[in-house]
């Protein structure tokens, strides 16, 4: 039995409330003073919480594997990321705030440069055209209309755009059109199973029209489609955990992933303070609160150690406001590490703090990576976080007699 | 998705180099002075390395399971040993330095004693005849020739020999002929699937001739065949990890296992010093170096605590020579434990040391079992070692967007 099925079977009602506070990219590596960002940050409130909590380190997927945002969050939500996958096209659409229905088919598009005579790709990213140029070209392509589907196309960033078809009978078992190297022509979309034939035909017709429209443009006179995917139809939080769940997040990507698992996405403004306000204002209405802090990751990606420290400290300052609500279970962790020294997501484990009644406390007094190495939770996996949260909230029945 | 498929998908090129130093049977148990062999050994170089490394304990297969050399190394190489299996006949052949091709079928043979009248087995090991007697009988059996296959037969040790057939259309879905107790006749080889019919027929013809030749010998007047197997066709290191891998080992068994995963086996002499020389001489040619030290295990199997300490100290003395090469990732561990007090392989976890850029260091200063219990890697599994090594060598792409 996989874990999702186990949770479906065992979940039960209690009136207890769970908060999962996720600082995106929280995990770090030591700087010259042998401190990670979290260790360097002044976090009296999290440290105070640590004394009454049990700590540990959690692996997003498996040792050595660096997750993207999709798999990182699926793990946190209890969905084994190697089993439940979200297509790249869907993530791209969610990332710019587009909604998908079960009838939607989403693709990531890349503008590219073609040799005008031979038609082979000379630059797979069209010289990384600026976003404004991308917007201009997308506007041209938005004139394409087709009988069987309604079409949404939006610029993402640089040479990237999102394309969404909506209509009956669309399937996503489709090949990509990027040949992955220059000197080759863009490929056709191919149906990889018979029920995707219609989707392939429509996408190829769309591409034909798109190439005609782009023919005289420079440097982007072509495009490729990648990661063509549907909403994966994940079982919802209500179904799996029996939870009335909401998401408090400021960035489209995380709102989108939350929506894929059936969370209600609240209007949370654009700051950590406004997110706390949203939490407080909605405290009576839900029993699970996913609270997402984005800028720890952004600072890590920028290689800005001091800024990441600052965002962690800013988050620490709202902890009293969270604790005042008297959550029955409070988890603090991240979706993946983004050490400033690497300027990228990484595979390193995440510090995790579990604060609840009926924990078996360890003796640690500081929330930080090296402290968590000695924590009572040991080395765990992201997908085990939700069952632990459910258990500590009295929401899981006994397994077997 | 299993881990091998995940590695196939995510591996990427970097020019970084990985050394995996395996002291066979490294793990031990405390003696009367409460020291394991590794803890008792004077290892200033490994301890110095430990200060800049992250340590832990690794389980070869799963808790409580004692691995043979085959599964122990498959785990180290990232192949789940319960999923990828090497037949006993293949290991027996590799252990005496025989090479196998995809057309080979290898069996382990046991000489046995039969009642000359009834033909039932009276001793399954023919009184454990000495190796010289085994060699004499093997020479007699080597006269058997058959039309469809070429035959290699070699003594192994005591009553054991290796038999290898080579020819077209051989399959290994075959039963063994040892009835597992005395008082029963040797069984026939049976094909367990239809494509093994030819192999069964040939082996039964070979057995018939062998029994005729052995009829007048005493005490070994018969034989049984076990573990009849082909090269399992493991996906290669190049395919799985994109690595140019080589093996530096002194014993045939380990050279053979390395060859099964596509490593190039280097001529490494017969001492730890000559192995270091081989590493240094080939440093420019590969990006993965499996470096195997055998005699830790041999000493453990002999119950010789002092000798095992000595081999560990001898290995410690080559550490500076290894570190001088500036490997990007250096792993030190063992395939399984062989505590001198048990005189045998055991299930105990292995101390492991990971030295690389971008580790999250712990605070330990000594490489030993009890120290490793507190290590930052925690309790891990052998199959997670390769993904961690790959990650720290910048050889894995991000999973998902």
CSV table of N, CA and C in Angstrom, one decimal, chain A residues 105-108 171-180 186-193 196-197 199-201 203-204 207 224-229:
chain,number,residue,atom,x,y,z
A,105,UNK,N,-4.4,21.4,-21.5
A,105,UNK,CA,-3.2,20.9,-21.9
A,105,UNK,C,-2.2,22.0,-21.9
A,106,UNK,N,-1.1,21.9,-21.1
A,106,UNK,CA,-0.2,23.0,-21.0
A,106,UNK,C,1.2,22.7,-21.5
A,107,UNK,N,1.8,23.6,-22.2
A,107,UNK,CA,3.2,23.3,-22.7
A,107,UNK,C,4.1,24.5,-22.4
A,108,UNK,N,5.3,24.2,-22.2
A,108,UNK,CA,6.3,25.3,-22.1
A,108,UNK,C,6.8,25.6,-23.5
A,171,UNK,N,-5.1,14.8,-24.5
A,171,UNK,CA,-4.3,13.9,-23.7
A,171,UNK,C,-2.8,14.3,-23.7
A,172,UNK,N,-2.0,13.9,-22.8
A,172,UNK,CA,-0.6,14.5,-22.7
A,172,UNK,C,0.5,13.5,-22.9
A,173,UNK,N,0.2,12.4,-23.6
A,173,UNK,CA,1.3,11.4,-23.9
A,173,UNK,C,1.9,11.8,-25.2
A,174,UNK,N,2.7,12.9,-25.2
A,174,UNK,CA,3.2,13.6,-26.4
A,174,UNK,C,4.7,13.8,-26.3
A,175,UNK,N,5.3,13.8,-27.5
A,175,UNK,CA,6.8,14.1,-27.6
A,175,UNK,C,7.0,15.6,-27.6
A,176,UNK,N,8.2,16.0,-27.3
A,176,UNK,CA,8.6,17.4,-27.4
A,176,UNK,C,9.1,17.7,-28.8
A,177,UNK,N,9.2,19.0,-29.1
A,177,UNK,CA,9.6,19.3,-30.5
A,177,UNK,C,11.0,19.9,-30.5
A,178,UNK,N,11.6,20.1,-29.3
A,178,UNK,CA,13.0,20.6,-29.3
A,178,UNK,C,14.0,19.5,-29.6
A,179,UNK,N,14.7,19.5,-30.7
A,179,UNK,CA,15.7,18.4,-30.9
A,179,UNK,C,16.9,18.4,-30.0
A,180,UNK,N,16.9,19.4,-29.1
A,180,UNK,CA,18.0,19.4,-28.1
A,180,UNK,C,19.4,19.8,-28.6
A,186,UNK,N,13.2,21.8,-36.0
A,186,UNK,CA,12.3,21.5,-34.9
A,186,UNK,C,11.5,20.2,-35.3
A,187,UNK,N,11.2,19.4,-34.3
A,187,UNK,CA,10.5,18.1,-34.6
A,187,UNK,C,9.0,18.4,-34.6
A,188,UNK,N,8.2,17.4,-35.1
A,188,UNK,CA,6.8,17.5,-34.9
A,188,UNK,C,6.4,16.9,-33.6
A,189,UNK,N,5.2,17.3,-33.1
A,189,UNK,CA,4.7,16.7,-31.9
A,189,UNK,C,4.2,15.3,-32.3
A,190,UNK,N,4.6,14.3,-31.6
A,190,UNK,CA,4.1,12.9,-31.9
A,190,UNK,C,3.3,12.4,-30.7
A,191,UNK,N,2.2,11.7,-31.1
A,191,UNK,CA,1.4,11.0,-30.0
A,191,UNK,C,2.1,9.8,-29.6
A,192,UNK,N,2.4,9.6,-28.3
A,192,UNK,CA,3.1,8.5,-27.8
A,192,UNK,C,2.1,7.4,-27.4
A,193,UNK,N,0.8,7.7,-27.4
A,193,UNK,CA,-0.2,6.6,-27.3
A,193,UNK,C,-1.4,7.1,-28.1
A,196,UNK,N,-3.6,10.2,-27.7
A,196,UNK,CA,-3.1,11.5,-27.8
A,196,UNK,C,-3.0,12.0,-29.2
A,197,UNK,N,-3.6,11.3,-30.1
A,197,UNK,CA,-3.5,11.6,-31.6
A,197,UNK,C,-4.1,13.0,-31.8
A,199,UNK,N,-4.6,15.5,-29.8
A,199,UNK,CA,-3.7,16.6,-29.2
A,199,UNK,C,-2.5,16.9,-30.1
A,200,UNK,N,-1.9,15.8,-30.6
A,200,UNK,CA,-0.7,16.0,-31.5
A,200,UNK,C,-1.1,16.7,-32.8
A,201,UNK,N,-2.2,16.3,-33.4
A,201,UNK,CA,-2.7,17.0,-34.6
A,201,UNK,C,-2.9,18.5,-34.4
A,203,UNK,N,-1.8,20.5,-32.0
A,203,UNK,CA,-0.5,21.2,-31.6
A,203,UNK,C,0.3,21.4,-32.9
A,204,UNK,N,0.4,20.4,-33.8
A,204,UNK,CA,1.1,20.6,-35.0
A,204,UNK,C,0.5,21.6,-35.9
A,207,UNK,N,1.5,24.9,-34.4
A,207,UNK,CA,2.9,25.2,-34.7
A,207,UNK,C,3.1,25.7,-36.2
A,224,UNK,N,9.8,26.1,-30.1
A,224,UNK,CA,9.6,24.7,-29.8
A,224,UNK,C,8.7,24.5,-28.6
A,225,UNK,N,8.1,23.4,-28.5
A,225,UNK,CA,7.2,23.1,-27.3
A,225,UNK,C,7.8,21.9,-26.5
A,226,UNK,N,7.8,22.1,-25.2
A,226,UNK,CA,8.4,21.1,-24.3
A,226,UNK,C,7.4,20.8,-23.1
A,227,UNK,N,7.6,19.7,-22.5
A,227,UNK,CA,6.9,19.4,-21.3
A,227,UNK,C,5.4,19.5,-21.4
A,228,UNK,N,4.9,19.0,-22.5
A,228,UNK,CA,3.4,19.1,-22.8
A,228,UNK,C,2.7,18.2,-21.8
A,229,UNK,N,1.8,18.8,-21.0
A,229,UNK,CA,1.3,18.1,-19.8
A,229,UNK,C,-0.1,18.5,-19.4
